[in-house]
Amino acid sequence: GQQLNQSPQSMFIQEGEDVSMNCTSSSIFNTWLWYKQEPGEGPVLLIALYKAGELTSNGRLTAQFGITRKDSFLNISASIPSDVGIYFCAGHPKNMNRDDKIIFGKGTRLHILP
Amino acid sequence: DTEVTQTPKHLVMGMTNKKSLKCEQHMGHRAMYWYKQKAKKPPELMFVYSYEKLSINESVPSRFSPECPNSSLLNLHLHALQPEDSALYLCASSQEPDRVNEQFFGPGTRLTVL
């Protein structure tokens, strides 16, 4: 089946540092979505990307749809304590025959040290 | 109204009980989803409803029975569950089933089966 490789699996950073995480696949994707999930809550959509090369920002967050269409990254600048959570990438592979399904990466768990 | 709501927030049930999870959205979205999420894992798709009709069943056991009474409501009926069914159950919706677009998640129902 389709797989998304998300890395790193977890990160421990100091407050104020920048963060970078990414997702890669062996397949071409039409859409990349980045979600954040906090304990006991549902995933919250951060950024949606629809075109190869697209670079989109949402406050301190920036995400890009890779030119090869097989990867995407999410950057967080100047991290703050409320950035703690699990970040999931998700996407729709080009060769998936249904438009109403997406697949998820395994998540990057972000920890911020005091 | 730009959110997906779910009730109850928490549910504890025995293996012989019958209970239902409820999900509601008033964004005019025509695709609705049930996901199951175990701790530290990404959401796993269970069911998709497109235009109030079941369009995807990801080989879910029959002890889970979805229902879509109208375009705003989605239920998940539970009967004779097993302890391994304990998880966070997430509802999501997206605007159109016929093209890839963002899925918006509710806060989830934390289910414990004793």
XYZ file of N, CA, C and O in Angstrom, chain B residues 28 48 61-62 64 72 75-76 83 97-98:
44
model
N -21.877 22.673 5.473
C -22.358 22.299 4.150
C -21.466 21.274 3.462
O -21.555 21.088 2.246
N -16.356 6.212 5.074
C -16.575 7.490 4.404
C -18.010 7.532 3.902
O -18.495 6.558 3.300
N -15.102 -4.291 11.375
C -16.005 -5.322 11.924
C -17.425 -4.797 12.083
O -17.642 -3.602 12.338
N -18.383 -5.707 11.958
C -19.800 -5.311 11.967
C -20.269 -4.819 13.321
O -21.380 -4.289 13.422
N -19.248 -2.282 14.576
C -19.310 -0.842 14.317
C -20.286 -0.621 13.164
O -20.079 -1.162 12.068
N -25.792 16.753 7.686
C -25.051 17.396 8.777
C -24.654 16.445 9.891
O -23.842 16.810 10.740
N -23.482 9.267 12.651
C -23.472 8.476 13.879
C -22.609 7.244 13.706
O -22.406 6.752 12.586
N -22.116 6.743 14.820
C -21.425 5.452 14.817
C -22.019 4.628 15.948
O -21.847 4.967 17.118
N -12.265 -5.018 24.279
C -11.341 -4.058 24.916
C -10.347 -3.443 23.925
O -9.988 -2.270 24.073
N -16.943 15.321 -2.008
C -16.340 13.986 -2.161
C -15.673 13.790 -3.517
O -14.868 12.874 -3.682
N -16.019 14.624 -4.502
C -15.585 14.365 -5.870
C -14.239 14.975 -6.222
O -13.767 14.835 -7.339
